Amino acid sequence: MENVKAIERNSFIKGELVHTIFENEAEHFSIAKIKILDTNEAFEESEMVIKGYFTRLDPSEIYLFYGSVIEHKKFGKQYQVDHYQRFVPDTKDGLVAYLSSDLFYGIGKKTAEKIVDYLGETAVSKILNDSSVLDKVPGLTKDRAAQLKQGLKEHQGFEHVVVHLSKYGFGLKMAQKIYQAYKQDAIEILHKNPYQYVFDIEGFGFLRADEVAKQNDIPLNHPSRIQAGCIYVLHHSLQNGHVFLPIKQHIIEVDQLINGQMYDISFDDISREILELNEQKKVIVVDSNVYLPSLYFAESGFCSQIKRIVEKEQETQVSSAELMKIVGSIEEEESLSYGREQFQAIEKALSSKLMILTGGPGTGKTTVIKGIIKSYGEIHDLSLDQKDYDENKTYPFVLAAPTGRAAKRINESTGLPAVTIHRLLGWNGHESFEKDENNPLSGQLLVIDEFSMVDTWLAYQLFKAIPTDMQVLIVGDEDQLPSVGPGQVLSDLLTSGQVPSVKLEEVYRQKEGSKIIQLAHEIKKNQCTMDSIVKEADFNFIACREQHVVDVVIQIVQKAHEKGVDLKDLQVLAPMYRSHAGIHRINEEIQKVVNPNSKQKREIRTKDMIFRTGDKVIQLVNQPEDGVFNGDIGEITAIFQEDESSEQVEQVIVLFDEKEVAYERKDLNNLMHAYCTSIHKSQGSEFPIVVIPVVPGYRRMLRKNLLYTAITRSKKSLILCGDKQAFIQGVREEDTNKRYSALSDQLIKMLNISKESIETEEEELSPYDFL
Ligand SMILES: Nc1ncnc2c1ncn2[C@@H]1O[C@H](COP(=O)(O)OP(=O)(O)OP(=O)(O)O)[C@@H](O)[C@H]1O
């Protein structure tokens, strides 16, 4: 432990609590008044307001606070605390008095003197870092040593861990997580086996553990190091969407990670540790595939849930003649006539426990969803009007989608209530859901839109909560990008052939003269050529050189802005963040034009961004406690300075639809400008006008499914700019990055239905064949 002498060159205040002014328990953020007992700052005051991230101060204790003096505009001089610790006397007499005080049972003055004589003035820090030093103190019994060690750990506890971890560069948030997991043993574990942190502490990576291990001379071939490397590689593979890694590939990647240039750990050593991890259930090895347990259980659990649902017989069946009559009256109401495949979709959805409806843009997926819901209502004599239901009679139609924007769209197009899947399942923000097999969803017909965005974890959570008597319709476009999280659930379900599905291929919106839809279908069918990208009423490709593409984008946005187009309705989409024509640069340039610096506008600067009132911004992570989710777009409506908020911190207020969320400076990394967003983040959203730069510099990202997803985000007008050849090449490039997932194979095995029987079923005649 550092004492006052050791840190004299740094700013410190030694003091005791007068009273607490403000406390945010969840964040451990506090403002307090303290009495100054000693300091190396030139204070005249005898008391001082301190603020920072610390837990409740004990009024009977003396503390050492390290930090810096700041001048608050309204409240004057304050002390910003970086870290702190309980004060331990740093003279021999003081230390003896401390150790022999009532705090430590069984240690009298003589024993305390022996300890200080033997271990010196840094005795406390030595004992806390390695309690075995007490074993050598002459005349100290084992019991007394253990009691002292325990007492010291309890008394010094959290602060000691914070101070110690800060030496390795860990911040207070990480220290809190670590302390929660190991309490007083945190430092001993860190020194002896930092790799254990990789298993137990979320966000503690292998490379960090490696750094600590190096400083503590832990050998490179330590089994814990190899095991931590195995786990790290699996976690890392999630970023590429894999549900597991084949064992051979896993071993190769672990070898690259842990061996570097020195090849002294063999493949055998690595595979032995993988099997050891398998024994300890820290990974699961099945069919030569290595899984993280959560993904193994999600994948196989999801398959079991599908089996449970599809094997239950669909009870209500209507005859084709009856259905034709019902559908006929809906056609009249909607003033349209369903196409053959659309009717088949309605018929199959109504007669199946679970069905997948897939198809490209404008093929009538929403029109068919409406047809299915209305027919279901007719058959079961259920009103679609929410007013006809109350707490005793649950609304039977449940509509959900993976993002808030997608849920809003399905709500607008059907007129029925729709929520995000997370909301539907009652997510509490800590990876647990209210709804599950013991507390299932209520309702009779569940429709999940934009299912291509659902990853393996969420699919399992959702299906666990579906009661067996509920009918389920999954809707999605299989040609879009797969989920951000691991797996490719929609396409695996379709590939397995084990779940009834209908693919809509006829395009209806094209009939209204949409070039955007036509282009999307040409891309889908690999028929996109230079002729496909000639100018039309709703489409243009402005050719320009790569170095001018940002200027062209800016001109388009500026013109639209001058014409009064609401920037919420215009979205620039790009595939990469960091490049000459990357998202960050485009955002910076658009901000200069549409929301420039002005005296009337407040701003707040972070390390790499300036947020200004009026800025369009996007939320980057799920924040369910505030009701905002990854991908939600909003506008900065106000910026408050420290002295204007009750918490005495700067705040940025963002309006998302009708809900306001306050961000403190430390949370601003959850936000970025949204004039231009990534194509990945735009999944599930649609915008009236979409502008997409396409340049050779994006080459490694330009793939068919990415460009297809991008252009299908536009509803009314699509403007591409840049290099036509790069675009044509990109849409011809299939995404060859295979995602490892065994969902399809597992389903086939589990359901044990031959594909042939499904195919014959699909060939069955429908009444429309006779029309
Ligand atoms: N059978 C039909 N007859 C006439 N018009 C139709 C028919 N089916 C769909 N449409 C029209 O085609 C357009 C696209 O349909 P819809 O919105 O249902 O497709 P979608 O697949 O949901 O499209 P997207 O994925 O782009 O939202 C709508 O204007 C719809 O009214």
mmCIF file of N, CA and C in Angstrom, residues 285-339:
data_model
loop_
_atom_site.group_PDB
_atom_site.id
_atom_site.type_symbol
_atom_site.label_atom_id
_atom_site.label_comp_id
_atom_site.label_asym_id
_atom_site.label_seq_id
_atom_site.Cartn_x
_atom_site.Cartn_y
_atom_site.Cartn_z
ATOM 1 N N VAL A 285 -17.424 -29.555 -26.122
ATOM 2 C CA VAL A 285 -16.941 -30.108 -27.384
ATOM 3 C C VAL A 285 -17.934 -31.173 -27.843
ATOM 4 N N VAL A 286 -18.527 -30.938 -29.012
ATOM 5 C CA VAL A 286 -19.490 -31.888 -29.563
ATOM 6 C C VAL A 286 -19.171 -32.056 -31.043
ATOM 7 N N ASP A 287 -19.107 -33.283 -31.502
ATOM 8 C CA ASP A 287 -18.821 -33.562 -32.920
ATOM 9 C C ASP A 287 -17.596 -32.785 -33.407
ATOM 10 N N SER A 288 -16.542 -32.734 -32.620
ATOM 11 C CA SER A 288 -15.323 -31.996 -32.960
ATOM 12 C C SER A 288 -15.542 -30.503 -33.159
ATOM 13 N N ASN A 289 -16.609 -29.981 -32.583
ATOM 14 C CA ASN A 289 -16.823 -28.534 -32.597
ATOM 15 C C ASN A 289 -16.713 -28.021 -31.165
ATOM 16 N N VAL A 290 -16.044 -26.848 -31.004
ATOM 17 C CA VAL A 290 -15.876 -26.306 -29.652
ATOM 18 C C VAL A 290 -16.805 -25.104 -29.477
ATOM 19 N N TYR A 291 -17.644 -25.188 -28.458
ATOM 20 C CA TYR A 291 -18.638 -24.139 -28.183
ATOM 21 C C TYR A 291 -18.339 -23.462 -26.853
ATOM 22 N N LEU A 292 -18.723 -22.190 -26.735
ATOM 23 C CA LEU A 292 -18.895 -21.600 -25.405
ATOM 24 C C LEU A 292 -20.212 -22.184 -24.893
ATOM 25 N N PRO A 293 -20.304 -22.514 -23.603
ATOM 26 C CA PRO A 293 -21.510 -23.200 -23.125
ATOM 27 C C PRO A 293 -22.811 -22.452 -23.457
ATOM 28 N N SER A 294 -22.819 -21.132 -23.286
ATOM 29 C CA SER A 294 -24.085 -20.403 -23.499
ATOM 30 C C SER A 294 -24.572 -20.601 -24.929
ATOM 31 N N LEU A 295 -23.637 -20.684 -25.877
ATOM 32 C CA LEU A 295 -24.058 -20.844 -27.269
ATOM 33 C C LEU A 295 -24.470 -22.274 -27.566
ATOM 34 N N TYR A 296 -23.788 -23.218 -26.930
ATOM 35 C CA TYR A 296 -24.195 -24.609 -27.146
ATOM 36 C C TYR A 296 -25.627 -24.806 -26.643
ATOM 37 N N PHE A 297 -25.891 -24.294 -25.432
ATOM 38 C CA PHE A 297 -27.232 -24.492 -24.884
ATOM 39 C C PHE A 297 -28.274 -23.705 -25.671
ATOM 40 N N ALA A 298 -27.873 -22.538 -26.186
ATOM 41 C CA ALA A 298 -28.836 -21.753 -26.977
ATOM 42 C C ALA A 298 -29.154 -22.489 -28.280
ATOM 43 N N GLU A 299 -28.123 -23.004 -28.945
ATOM 44 C CA GLU A 299 -28.364 -23.651 -30.243
ATOM 45 C C GLU A 299 -29.188 -24.927 -30.067
ATOM 46 N N SER A 300 -28.754 -25.805 -29.146
ATOM 47 C CA SER A 300 -29.508 -27.057 -29.034
ATOM 48 C C SER A 300 -30.860 -26.812 -28.371
ATOM 49 N N GLY A 301 -30.882 -25.812 -27.438
ATOM 50 C CA GLY A 301 -32.159 -25.485 -26.794
ATOM 51 C C GLY A 301 -33.157 -24.955 -27.816
ATOM 52 N N PHE A 302 -32.684 -24.119 -28.716
ATOM 53 C CA PHE A 302 -33.584 -23.566 -29.738
ATOM 54 C C PHE A 302 -34.169 -24.703 -30.586
ATOM 55 N N CYS A 303 -33.309 -25.667 -30.964
ATOM 56 C CA CYS A 303 -33.796 -26.795 -31.771
ATOM 57 C C CYS A 303 -34.885 -27.567 -31.008
ATOM 58 N N SER A 304 -34.669 -27.792 -29.709
ATOM 59 C CA SER A 304 -35.678 -28.526 -28.926
ATOM 60 C C SER A 304 -36.987 -27.749 -28.871
ATOM 61 N N GLN A 305 -36.856 -26.417 -28.767
ATOM 62 C CA GLN A 305 -38.084 -25.602 -28.713
ATOM 63 C C GLN A 305 -38.839 -25.673 -30.030
ATOM 64 N N ILE A 306 -38.097 -25.642 -31.149
ATOM 65 C CA ILE A 306 -38.746 -25.741 -32.465
ATOM 66 C C ILE A 306 -39.471 -27.086 -32.547
ATOM 67 N N LYS A 307 -38.790 -28.126 -32.087
ATOM 68 C CA LYS A 307 -39.370 -29.475 -32.133
ATOM 69 C C LYS A 307 -40.663 -29.490 -31.310
ATOM 70 N N ARG A 308 -40.582 -28.931 -30.110
ATOM 71 C CA ARG A 308 -41.768 -28.908 -29.234
ATOM 72 C C ARG A 308 -42.933 -28.228 -29.952
ATOM 73 N N ILE A 309 -42.646 -27.121 -30.632
ATOM 74 C CA ILE A 309 -43.736 -26.361 -31.247
ATOM 75 C C ILE A 309 -44.259 -27.052 -32.508
ATOM 76 N N VAL A 310 -43.365 -27.497 -33.396
ATOM 77 C CA VAL A 310 -43.873 -28.057 -34.672
ATOM 78 C C VAL A 310 -44.510 -29.438 -34.485
ATOM 79 N N GLU A 311 -44.107 -30.137 -33.433
ATOM 80 C CA GLU A 311 -44.684 -31.477 -33.271
ATOM 81 C C GLU A 311 -46.093 -31.457 -32.678
ATOM 82 N N LYS A 312 -46.464 -30.342 -32.115
ATOM 83 C CA LYS A 312 -47.828 -30.245 -31.577
ATOM 84 C C LYS A 312 -48.769 -30.043 -32.760
ATOM 85 N N GLU A 313 -49.789 -30.863 -32.802
ATOM 86 C CA GLU A 313 -50.696 -30.786 -33.953
ATOM 87 C C GLU A 313 -51.484 -29.473 -33.950
ATOM 88 N N GLN A 314 -51.629 -28.898 -35.128
ATOM 89 C CA GLN A 314 -52.439 -27.694 -35.260
ATOM 90 C C GLN A 314 -53.907 -28.098 -35.129
ATOM 91 N N GLU A 315 -54.561 -27.535 -34.095
ATOM 92 C CA GLU A 315 -55.912 -28.040 -33.817
ATOM 93 C C GLU A 315 -56.974 -27.522 -34.776
ATOM 94 N N THR A 316 -57.039 -26.202 -34.920
ATOM 95 C CA THR A 316 -58.098 -25.656 -35.781
ATOM 96 C C THR A 316 -57.667 -25.735 -37.239
ATOM 97 N N GLN A 317 -58.403 -26.460 -38.024
ATOM 98 C CA GLN A 317 -58.112 -26.531 -39.459
ATOM 99 C C GLN A 317 -59.370 -26.084 -40.200
ATOM 100 N N VAL A 318 -59.170 -25.238 -41.187
ATOM 101 C CA VAL A 318 -60.358 -24.840 -41.985
ATOM 102 C C VAL A 318 -60.244 -25.467 -43.365
ATOM 103 N N SER A 319 -61.361 -25.724 -43.948
ATOM 104 C CA SER A 319 -61.323 -26.301 -45.294
ATOM 105 C C SER A 319 -60.898 -25.208 -46.271
ATOM 106 N N SER A 320 -60.365 -25.649 -47.420
ATOM 107 C CA SER A 320 -59.913 -24.681 -48.426
ATOM 108 C C SER A 320 -61.058 -23.803 -48.890
ATOM 109 N N ALA A 321 -62.225 -24.408 -49.021
ATOM 110 C CA ALA A 321 -63.379 -23.643 -49.508
ATOM 111 C C ALA A 321 -63.719 -22.536 -48.515
ATOM 112 N N GLU A 322 -63.708 -22.904 -47.234
ATOM 113 C CA GLU A 322 -64.009 -21.912 -46.196
ATOM 114 C C GLU A 322 -62.993 -20.775 -46.228
ATOM 115 N N LEU A 323 -61.739 -21.182 -46.333
ATOM 116 C CA LEU A 323 -60.674 -20.186 -46.318
ATOM 117 C C LEU A 323 -60.793 -19.240 -47.513
ATOM 118 N N MET A 324 -61.129 -19.823 -48.666
ATOM 119 C CA MET A 324 -61.270 -18.975 -49.860
ATOM 120 C C MET A 324 -62.331 -17.913 -49.635
ATOM 121 N N LYS A 325 -63.378 -18.318 -48.946
ATOM 122 C CA LYS A 325 -64.465 -17.362 -48.687
ATOM 123 C C LYS A 325 -63.967 -16.229 -47.785
ATOM 124 N N ILE A 326 -63.256 -16.628 -46.730
ATOM 125 C CA ILE A 326 -62.729 -15.618 -45.781
ATOM 126 C C ILE A 326 -61.756 -14.687 -46.498
ATOM 127 N N VAL A 327 -60.826 -15.298 -47.241
ATOM 128 C CA VAL A 327 -59.817 -14.493 -47.934
ATOM 129 C C VAL A 327 -60.484 -13.577 -48.965
ATOM 130 N N GLY A 328 -61.505 -14.102 -49.616
ATOM 131 C CA GLY A 328 -62.246 -13.320 -50.617
ATOM 132 C C GLY A 328 -62.790 -12.036 -50.007
ATOM 133 N N SER A 329 -63.356 -12.157 -48.792
ATOM 134 C CA SER A 329 -63.922 -10.936 -48.210
ATOM 135 C C SER A 329 -62.810 -9.979 -47.771
ATOM 136 N N ILE A 330 -61.673 -10.520 -47.361
ATOM 137 C CA ILE A 330 -60.550 -9.622 -47.012
ATOM 138 C C ILE A 330 -60.059 -8.911 -48.272
ATOM 139 N N GLU A 331 -60.006 -9.648 -49.394
ATOM 140 C CA GLU A 331 -59.571 -9.035 -50.667
ATOM 141 C C GLU A 331 -60.477 -7.858 -51.025
ATOM 142 N N GLU A 332 -61.748 -8.063 -50.766
ATOM 143 C CA GLU A 332 -62.698 -6.983 -51.068
ATOM 144 C C GLU A 332 -62.422 -5.764 -50.194
ATOM 145 N N GLU A 333 -62.247 -6.044 -48.915
ATOM 146 C CA GLU A 333 -61.969 -4.956 -47.954
ATOM 147 C C GLU A 333 -60.706 -4.199 -48.331
ATOM 148 N N GLU A 334 -59.675 -4.935 -48.736
ATOM 149 C CA GLU A 334 -58.360 -4.337 -49.007
ATOM 150 C C GLU A 334 -58.228 -3.872 -50.453
ATOM 151 N N SER A 335 -59.220 -4.133 -51.264
ATOM 152 C CA SER A 335 -59.223 -3.813 -52.695
ATOM 153 C C SER A 335 -57.979 -4.364 -53.389
ATOM 154 N N LEU A 336 -57.715 -5.631 -53.179
ATOM 155 C CA LEU A 336 -56.640 -6.296 -53.927
ATOM 156 C C LEU A 336 -56.977 -7.764 -54.076
ATOM 157 N N SER A 337 -56.196 -8.402 -54.922
ATOM 158 C CA SER A 337 -56.427 -9.825 -55.110
ATOM 159 C C SER A 337 -55.088 -10.535 -54.849
ATOM 160 N N TYR A 338 -55.069 -11.406 -53.850
ATOM 161 C CA TYR A 338 -53.813 -12.077 -53.507
ATOM 162 C C TYR A 338 -53.321 -12.936 -54.656
ATOM 163 N N GLY A 339 -52.021 -12.928 -54.887
ATOM 164 C CA GLY A 339 -51.435 -13.796 -55.902
ATOM 165 C C GLY A 339 -51.429 -15.244 -55.408
#
